[in-house]
Amino acid sequence: MTRERDSSGAASSETGSPCADGRAPASGSTTGSHLHSDANSNSGIAGPPWSLDVATIQAQLKVGPGGLSSAEAQLRLRTDGPNQLRSREATPAWRIVLSRFKSPIVGLLGLAAGVSYAFGEWLDGTAVASVLIVNAAIGFVVELRAQRSMEALRRLTVTQTRVHRDGQELAVPSAELVRGDVVVGEAGDVINADLRIIEASRLEVDESLLTGESVPVAKSASSVPPEATIDSRTSMLFSGTAITRGSMTAIVVGTGSGTELGRIGALVESAEGEVTPLELRLQRLGTRVIYITVLIAILPVVLGLLRGEPLLRLVKTGLALAVAAIPEGLPVVATIALARGMWQLSRRSVLVRRLSAVESLGSVNTIFTDKTGTLTENRMTVRELWLADRVVKLVDGTAVEDGRARLALEIGLLCNNATIDSEGTALGDPLEVALVRAAAGHGLSSEALEKERPRDHEIAFDAVRRRMATVHEQTADAEGRKGHAYWIAVKGAPESVLEASSSFESSDGPVPLTADSRAEWLERNTQLASTGARVLAVAYREADNSGDHAQQAIDHELILVALVALSDPPRTGVADAVSECQRAGIRVVMLTGDQAATARAIGLATGVIDDPEARVVEGRELGGESDADSSSTAEVAIFARVDPEQKLRLIAQHQARGAVVAMTGDGVNDAPALRKADIGVAMGQRGTEVAREASDVVLEDDSFASIVAAIRGGRIIFRNIRRFVFYLLSCNLSEVTLVCGALALGSKLPLLPIQILFLNLVTDVFPALALAFGQGDGSTMDRPPRPKTEAILTRRLWFAVGGYGLTLAASVLAAFLFAEHSLHYDDAGAVTVSFLTLGFAQLWHVYNLRSPHEPFFGSDLAQNRWLGGALLLCTGLLLVANLFAPLAHVLGLTSIGREGWLTVFGFSIVPCVVGDVVRAIRRR
């Protein structure tokens, strides 16, 4: 259980007494009814823990009232090992090496090497095989680093659980839970070990992971028979399940592989790696290229045979075409681009949990965001108390003179689950922490108050009541008078508490609420909320009975004491982030459980709306409308007092209108909406484990600006992938076109197969890899979102691939013919000129990838240090290929002199010049 507690509490406590609602085996379960293993096999408990009473289990596990000691917990951790399931092992290096040779592209290259050997072309065959091995080695290194990076990303989030140790409540890593630990949890927490319930308060748990039963299961502390199947063990909480309602205290009876989940187990171990839609499209693209390659390679051979040309020449031609068409670097660069992009996002406090989210991030055009903690700082401070006839400004250290103000602070402190330790570290929901700090600043402590009024149990906050309560035993006064048996402290939404109140606390005691006085309290609430304050109402009442009577008692005859105004200012930079979204064509929609006036004030402060009269829709106005085509709320930017079901419906309506929705959430009830959204964004600090498990992205800092950073990162990653695909295909097309053009003119081959392989190794891998490291530019968020279904290469880009491929081929062919006919070079000299011209032309071609409005020196390509380094490296390799005699001999190159080099550089810049002309035309 990992999240900080919110303002919800728990309901009536059950502590081992017989349960009246013992649950029968789920009729819809297909799995649970067959599961009946002994969860205590390694727990040190004599008998099934679900059938034993709590006291027996505590005695057998030697657990005291304050939980285990830290020393005992460490001893048990060393004995039992960490609380971890056996996860899927990292892919061994030899499997990665093997996978590099399973690619169809590699198979085609292997076939080319085999054909060369079959015709006695040992040099060409060995060269093809060598390039094949080098390419596979580069791919291996890149993929190994990418996989290790992904594994490290998965280790970044450490799950924590709240336990009692040494008499204190602590948050410890879930991997350090041991048998006997006393765990506390509430709605939204995920169970991280097998637990026997000690106390339960309106507790319901989602056990669908184990039983297949989608309906939450009611739980209690009551024992069940030893033969109970897993779906009938209502006194147990199992690892991997999630609390959907209420709260509990429980004791750990099984960890790691000793849990039910550990025994069912193959879940994590057998999980297959995710293949994203983007990777599938790249795989399909590579397959299509192979089919086209085979056709291109075979057709000239068949036509040549019909014309009676020598078979060896035709085979060399087909081999050259096949090698030229294959984009060897395509699979490698896609992997590193995704992994690199995810690492960059993690440095911005954005953890991407699913690779497929990377692709969708760049398409988001609507963000549904929470208010508290996302647009605001979530650092609340109690600003003032509004009593019936006066306003009390709170100043720490100044005594509160009005008894009603002190009573309001006492209610806020008693109806509270937050704690602050001796060092000032807070554990709990920020709203509750603010109430604790306000009370402490005026000399109040929960320990002293609970001595006077010991807590009996809690009544949890829920979306219907919109209030929380704690029930306390009354102690006798100095004269021995006790009055009613129980005293109930209540806090919640002002309109909800006011509705359940029959009177308010005046300076002379409780006074009945009239229609006019109700209206006055509501007006005060609206006045406070319009300043952007978070407003809470506090009330109390007395009762004679606990249990069900107390739960009913908080629905009527409450005595309203005060309105509590809490300040929660907008986060620094949020207004700029909202403005950046709007500039990028992204709508920002606020969904909040707060009231409309508060939401409007924060919306104006953050730029979500700019009109003070803009429409704010409350949840009650949405009613039960489910028509996905409804346009009544299409342009609304703020929704207040919305519940989880309404969030789900709003997402569906916007998606039906073509929106790609990113949704933020933190509570257990947000999980369905997070799954429904195209991108579910969970809060890392205040979010529940359930919300995080349902999300695609986790924000470690809970900041709206990080959502914008994630979208910007998603756009950059997709643009980088699009760029290197464009670059690889246009370069390979230029080689195919060059060979076909020479055949059409009846000329000799301007490139040898081994030379094409060398160029592909140089120009396909290193510049393309460097493109994957692009950081984007200032215009990344100035463009509208791309459609989610948009292909990697649009029709316009395919035409551009063809145009640049033809331009590159024409310039190289012209250089080849110029060297042959004007410079009168022999075959080796002319081929050397065409080889170097194509090599340098492809390197300069990288700068054709900048957008029409980007100047050369101001583009992100010019600022990409990796790209600059790759071009320097490739330039050096081309020079070595020509000047280093042994390598030049293998490649069939020769010295070309000053005229030859001038020809190379003159013709190699032609495609760049043509690209600049095209961009100038497009700018106009």
mmCIF file with all atom_site columns, C-alpha atoms in Angstrom, residues 288-399:
data_model
loop_
_atom_site.group_PDB
_atom_site.id
_atom_site.type_symbol
_atom_site.label_atom_id
_atom_site.label_alt_id
_atom_site.label_comp_id
_atom_site.label_asym_id
_atom_site.label_entity_id
_atom_site.label_seq_id
_atom_site.pdbx_PDB_ins_code
_atom_site.Cartn_x
_atom_site.Cartn_y
_atom_site.Cartn_z
_atom_site.occupancy
_atom_site.B_iso_or_equiv
_atom_site.pdbx_formal_charge
_atom_site.auth_seq_id
_atom_site.auth_comp_id
_atom_site.auth_asym_id
_atom_site.auth_atom_id
_atom_site.pdbx_PDB_model_num
ATOM 1   C CA . ARG A 1 288 ? 7.347   -4.575  -47.806 1.00 0.00 ? 288 ARG A CA 1
ATOM 2   C CA . VAL A 1 289 ? 10.833  -3.308  -48.648 1.00 0.00 ? 289 VAL A CA 1
ATOM 3   C CA . ILE A 1 290 ? 12.068  -6.918  -48.846 1.00 0.00 ? 290 ILE A CA 1
ATOM 4   C CA . TYR A 1 291 ? 9.285   -7.903  -51.244 1.00 0.00 ? 291 TYR A CA 1
ATOM 5   C CA . ILE A 1 292 ? 10.050  -4.898  -53.426 1.00 0.00 ? 292 ILE A CA 1
ATOM 6   C CA . THR A 1 293 ? 13.774  -5.673  -53.190 1.00 0.00 ? 293 THR A CA 1
ATOM 7   C CA . VAL A 1 294 ? 13.320  -9.221  -54.457 1.00 0.00 ? 294 VAL A CA 1
ATOM 8   C CA . LEU A 1 295 ? 11.217  -7.936  -57.343 1.00 0.00 ? 295 LEU A CA 1
ATOM 9   C CA . ILE A 1 296 ? 13.783  -5.251  -58.201 1.00 0.00 ? 296 ILE A CA 1
ATOM 10  C CA . ALA A 1 297 ? 16.625  -7.756  -58.059 1.00 0.00 ? 297 ALA A CA 1
ATOM 11  C CA . ILE A 1 298 ? 14.940  -10.454 -60.159 1.00 0.00 ? 298 ILE A CA 1
ATOM 12  C CA . LEU A 1 299 ? 13.407  -8.323  -62.888 1.00 0.00 ? 299 LEU A CA 1
ATOM 13  C CA . PRO A 1 300 ? 16.680  -7.058  -64.465 1.00 0.00 ? 300 PRO A CA 1
ATOM 14  C CA . VAL A 1 301 ? 18.168  -10.556 -64.287 1.00 0.00 ? 301 VAL A CA 1
ATOM 15  C CA . VAL A 1 302 ? 15.203  -12.038 -66.149 1.00 0.00 ? 302 VAL A CA 1
ATOM 16  C CA . LEU A 1 303 ? 15.239  -9.285  -68.777 1.00 0.00 ? 303 LEU A CA 1
ATOM 17  C CA . GLY A 1 304 ? 19.008  -9.632  -69.213 1.00 0.00 ? 304 GLY A CA 1
ATOM 18  C CA . LEU A 1 305 ? 18.762  -13.394 -69.692 1.00 0.00 ? 305 LEU A CA 1
ATOM 19  C CA . LEU A 1 306 ? 16.148  -12.849 -72.388 1.00 0.00 ? 306 LEU A CA 1
ATOM 20  C CA . ARG A 1 307 ? 18.609  -10.497 -74.117 1.00 0.00 ? 307 ARG A CA 1
ATOM 21  C CA . GLY A 1 308 ? 21.394  -13.078 -73.817 1.00 0.00 ? 308 GLY A CA 1
ATOM 22  C CA . GLU A 1 309 ? 23.637  -11.087 -71.442 1.00 0.00 ? 309 GLU A CA 1
ATOM 23  C CA . PRO A 1 310 ? 26.306  -12.922 -69.351 1.00 0.00 ? 310 PRO A CA 1
ATOM 24  C CA . LEU A 1 311 ? 24.844  -14.583 -66.255 1.00 0.00 ? 311 LEU A CA 1
ATOM 25  C CA . LEU A 1 312 ? 27.633  -13.445 -63.909 1.00 0.00 ? 312 LEU A CA 1
ATOM 26  C CA . ARG A 1 313 ? 27.105  -9.792  -64.815 1.00 0.00 ? 313 ARG A CA 1
ATOM 27  C CA . LEU A 1 314 ? 23.373  -10.155 -64.304 1.00 0.00 ? 314 LEU A CA 1
ATOM 28  C CA . VAL A 1 315 ? 23.868  -11.801 -60.907 1.00 0.00 ? 315 VAL A CA 1
ATOM 29  C CA . LYS A 1 316 ? 26.164  -8.964  -59.840 1.00 0.00 ? 316 LYS A CA 1
ATOM 30  C CA . THR A 1 317 ? 23.555  -6.469  -60.984 1.00 0.00 ? 317 THR A CA 1
ATOM 31  C CA . GLY A 1 318 ? 20.772  -8.210  -59.095 1.00 0.00 ? 318 GLY A CA 1
ATOM 32  C CA . LEU A 1 319 ? 22.966  -8.469  -56.025 1.00 0.00 ? 319 LEU A CA 1
ATOM 33  C CA . ALA A 1 320 ? 23.785  -4.759  -56.211 1.00 0.00 ? 320 ALA A CA 1
ATOM 34  C CA . LEU A 1 321 ? 20.094  -3.868  -56.442 1.00 0.00 ? 321 LEU A CA 1
ATOM 35  C CA . ALA A 1 322 ? 19.138  -6.159  -53.583 1.00 0.00 ? 322 ALA A CA 1
ATOM 36  C CA . VAL A 1 323 ? 21.850  -4.792  -51.325 1.00 0.00 ? 323 VAL A CA 1
ATOM 37  C CA . ALA A 1 324 ? 21.008  -1.211  -52.270 1.00 0.00 ? 324 ALA A CA 1
ATOM 38  C CA . ALA A 1 325 ? 17.322  -1.539  -51.399 1.00 0.00 ? 325 ALA A CA 1
ATOM 39  C CA . ILE A 1 326 ? 17.692  -3.058  -47.932 1.00 0.00 ? 326 ILE A CA 1
ATOM 40  C CA . PRO A 1 327 ? 17.487  -0.510  -45.042 1.00 0.00 ? 327 PRO A CA 1
ATOM 41  C CA . GLU A 1 328 ? 19.785  -2.421  -42.687 1.00 0.00 ? 328 GLU A CA 1
ATOM 42  C CA . GLY A 1 329 ? 19.637  0.221   -39.970 1.00 0.00 ? 329 GLY A CA 1
ATOM 43  C CA . LEU A 1 330 ? 15.839  0.416   -39.697 1.00 0.00 ? 330 LEU A CA 1
ATOM 44  C CA . PRO A 1 331 ? 15.230  -2.109  -36.867 1.00 0.00 ? 331 PRO A CA 1
ATOM 45  C CA . VAL A 1 332 ? 18.222  -0.939  -34.841 1.00 0.00 ? 332 VAL A CA 1
ATOM 46  C CA . VAL A 1 333 ? 17.474  2.760   -34.800 1.00 0.00 ? 333 VAL A CA 1
ATOM 47  C CA . ALA A 1 334 ? 13.794  2.312   -33.877 1.00 0.00 ? 334 ALA A CA 1
ATOM 48  C CA . THR A 1 335 ? 14.786  0.495   -30.693 1.00 0.00 ? 335 THR A CA 1
ATOM 49  C CA . ILE A 1 336 ? 17.312  3.071   -29.565 1.00 0.00 ? 336 ILE A CA 1
ATOM 50  C CA . ALA A 1 337 ? 14.999  5.993   -30.428 1.00 0.00 ? 337 ALA A CA 1
ATOM 51  C CA . LEU A 1 338 ? 12.248  4.696   -28.154 1.00 0.00 ? 338 LEU A CA 1
ATOM 52  C CA . ALA A 1 339 ? 14.584  3.802   -25.295 1.00 0.00 ? 339 ALA A CA 1
ATOM 53  C CA . ARG A 1 340 ? 16.522  7.061   -25.523 1.00 0.00 ? 340 ARG A CA 1
ATOM 54  C CA . GLY A 1 341 ? 13.303  9.072   -25.636 1.00 0.00 ? 341 GLY A CA 1
ATOM 55  C CA . MET A 1 342 ? 11.933  7.333   -22.561 1.00 0.00 ? 342 MET A CA 1
ATOM 56  C CA . TRP A 1 343 ? 15.130  7.999   -20.646 1.00 0.00 ? 343 TRP A CA 1
ATOM 57  C CA . GLN A 1 344 ? 14.949  11.679  -21.528 1.00 0.00 ? 344 GLN A CA 1
ATOM 58  C CA . LEU A 1 345 ? 11.359  11.804  -20.292 1.00 0.00 ? 345 LEU A CA 1
ATOM 59  C CA . SER A 1 346 ? 12.359  10.106  -17.035 1.00 0.00 ? 346 SER A CA 1
ATOM 60  C CA . ARG A 1 347 ? 14.796  12.946  -16.383 1.00 0.00 ? 347 ARG A CA 1
ATOM 61  C CA . ARG A 1 348 ? 11.816  15.307  -16.583 1.00 0.00 ? 348 ARG A CA 1
ATOM 62  C CA . SER A 1 349 ? 10.009  13.305  -13.852 1.00 0.00 ? 349 SER A CA 1
ATOM 63  C CA . VAL A 1 350 ? 7.920   11.458  -16.449 1.00 0.00 ? 350 VAL A CA 1
ATOM 64  C CA . LEU A 1 351 ? 7.966   7.652   -16.231 1.00 0.00 ? 351 LEU A CA 1
ATOM 65  C CA . VAL A 1 352 ? 6.479   5.978   -19.307 1.00 0.00 ? 352 VAL A CA 1
ATOM 66  C CA . ARG A 1 353 ? 5.081   2.611   -18.223 1.00 0.00 ? 353 ARG A CA 1
ATOM 67  C CA . ARG A 1 354 ? 3.987   1.427   -21.672 1.00 0.00 ? 354 ARG A CA 1
ATOM 68  C CA . LEU A 1 355 ? 6.005   1.873   -24.858 1.00 0.00 ? 355 LEU A CA 1
ATOM 69  C CA . SER A 1 356 ? 2.839   2.337   -26.908 1.00 0.00 ? 356 SER A CA 1
ATOM 70  C CA . ALA A 1 357 ? 2.221   5.553   -24.968 1.00 0.00 ? 357 ALA A CA 1
ATOM 71  C CA . VAL A 1 358 ? 5.253   7.163   -26.589 1.00 0.00 ? 358 VAL A CA 1
ATOM 72  C CA . GLU A 1 359 ? 3.531   7.109   -29.957 1.00 0.00 ? 359 GLU A CA 1
ATOM 73  C CA . SER A 1 360 ? 0.197   8.379   -28.606 1.00 0.00 ? 360 SER A CA 1
ATOM 74  C CA . LEU A 1 361 ? 1.740   11.256  -26.640 1.00 0.00 ? 361 LEU A CA 1
ATOM 75  C CA . GLY A 1 362 ? 2.497   13.196  -29.799 1.00 0.00 ? 362 GLY A CA 1
ATOM 76  C CA . SER A 1 363 ? -1.147  12.940  -30.916 1.00 0.00 ? 363 SER A CA 1
ATOM 77  C CA . VAL A 1 364 ? -2.799  14.257  -27.738 1.00 0.00 ? 364 VAL A CA 1
ATOM 78  C CA . ASN A 1 365 ? -5.119  17.164  -28.487 1.00 0.00 ? 365 ASN A CA 1
ATOM 79  C CA . THR A 1 366 ? -7.134  17.256  -25.239 1.00 0.00 ? 366 THR A CA 1
ATOM 80  C CA . ILE A 1 367 ? -5.890  17.101  -21.635 1.00 0.00 ? 367 ILE A CA 1
ATOM 81  C CA . PHE A 1 368 ? -8.328  16.375  -18.820 1.00 0.00 ? 368 PHE A CA 1
ATOM 82  C CA . THR A 1 369 ? -6.522  17.564  -15.726 1.00 0.00 ? 369 THR A CA 1
ATOM 83  C CA . ASP A 1 370 ? -7.269  17.591  -12.032 1.00 0.00 ? 370 ASP A CA 1
ATOM 84  C CA . LYS A 1 371 ? -6.971  20.867  -10.147 1.00 0.00 ? 371 LYS A CA 1
ATOM 85  C CA . THR A 1 372 ? -5.498  20.080  -6.753  1.00 0.00 ? 372 THR A CA 1
ATOM 86  C CA . GLY A 1 373 ? -1.822  19.196  -6.877  1.00 0.00 ? 373 GLY A CA 1
ATOM 87  C CA . THR A 1 374 ? -1.635  19.291  -10.672 1.00 0.00 ? 374 THR A CA 1
ATOM 88  C CA . LEU A 1 375 ? -2.522  22.892  -11.467 1.00 0.00 ? 375 LEU A CA 1
ATOM 89  C CA . THR A 1 376 ? -1.983  23.949  -7.858  1.00 0.00 ? 376 THR A CA 1
ATOM 90  C CA . GLU A 1 377 ? 0.945   23.305  -5.518  1.00 0.00 ? 377 GLU A CA 1
ATOM 91  C CA . ASN A 1 378 ? -0.968  20.937  -3.219  1.00 0.00 ? 378 ASN A CA 1
ATOM 92  C CA . ARG A 1 379 ? 0.712   22.702  -0.308  1.00 0.00 ? 379 ARG A CA 1
ATOM 93  C CA . MET A 1 380 ? -2.345  23.772  1.589   1.00 0.00 ? 380 MET A CA 1
ATOM 94  C CA . THR A 1 381 ? -2.455  26.236  4.456   1.00 0.00 ? 381 THR A CA 1
ATOM 95  C CA . VAL A 1 382 ? -5.449  26.981  6.653   1.00 0.00 ? 382 VAL A CA 1
ATOM 96  C CA . ARG A 1 383 ? -5.987  30.656  5.996   1.00 0.00 ? 383 ARG A CA 1
ATOM 97  C CA . GLU A 1 384 ? -9.035  31.538  8.052   1.00 0.00 ? 384 GLU A CA 1
ATOM 98  C CA . LEU A 1 385 ? -12.117 30.215  9.820   1.00 0.00 ? 385 LEU A CA 1
ATOM 99  C CA . TRP A 1 386 ? -15.515 31.658  8.967   1.00 0.00 ? 386 TRP A CA 1
ATOM 100 C CA . LEU A 1 387 ? -17.809 31.408  11.961  1.00 0.00 ? 387 LEU A CA 1
ATOM 101 C CA . ALA A 1 388 ? -21.463 32.372  12.108  1.00 0.00 ? 388 ALA A CA 1
ATOM 102 C CA . ASP A 1 389 ? -20.788 36.002  12.947  1.00 0.00 ? 389 ASP A CA 1
ATOM 103 C CA . ARG A 1 390 ? -17.075 36.627  12.408  1.00 0.00 ? 390 ARG A CA 1
ATOM 104 C CA . VAL A 1 391 ? -13.952 35.658  10.483  1.00 0.00 ? 391 VAL A CA 1
ATOM 105 C CA . VAL A 1 392 ? -10.919 34.389  12.413  1.00 0.00 ? 392 VAL A CA 1
ATOM 106 C CA . LYS A 1 393 ? -7.581  34.906  10.670  1.00 0.00 ? 393 LYS A CA 1
ATOM 107 C CA . LEU A 1 394 ? -5.158  32.219  11.755  1.00 0.00 ? 394 LEU A CA 1
ATOM 108 C CA . VAL A 1 395 ? -1.681  33.293  12.783  1.00 0.00 ? 395 VAL A CA 1
ATOM 109 C CA . ASP A 1 396 ? 0.623   30.580  14.147  1.00 0.00 ? 396 ASP A CA 1
ATOM 110 C CA . GLY A 1 397 ? 1.530   31.072  17.770  1.00 0.00 ? 397 GLY A CA 1
ATOM 111 C CA . THR A 1 398 ? -1.400  33.365  18.493  1.00 0.00 ? 398 THR A CA 1
ATOM 112 C CA . ALA A 1 399 ? -3.972  31.904  20.836  1.00 0.00 ? 399 ALA A CA 1
#
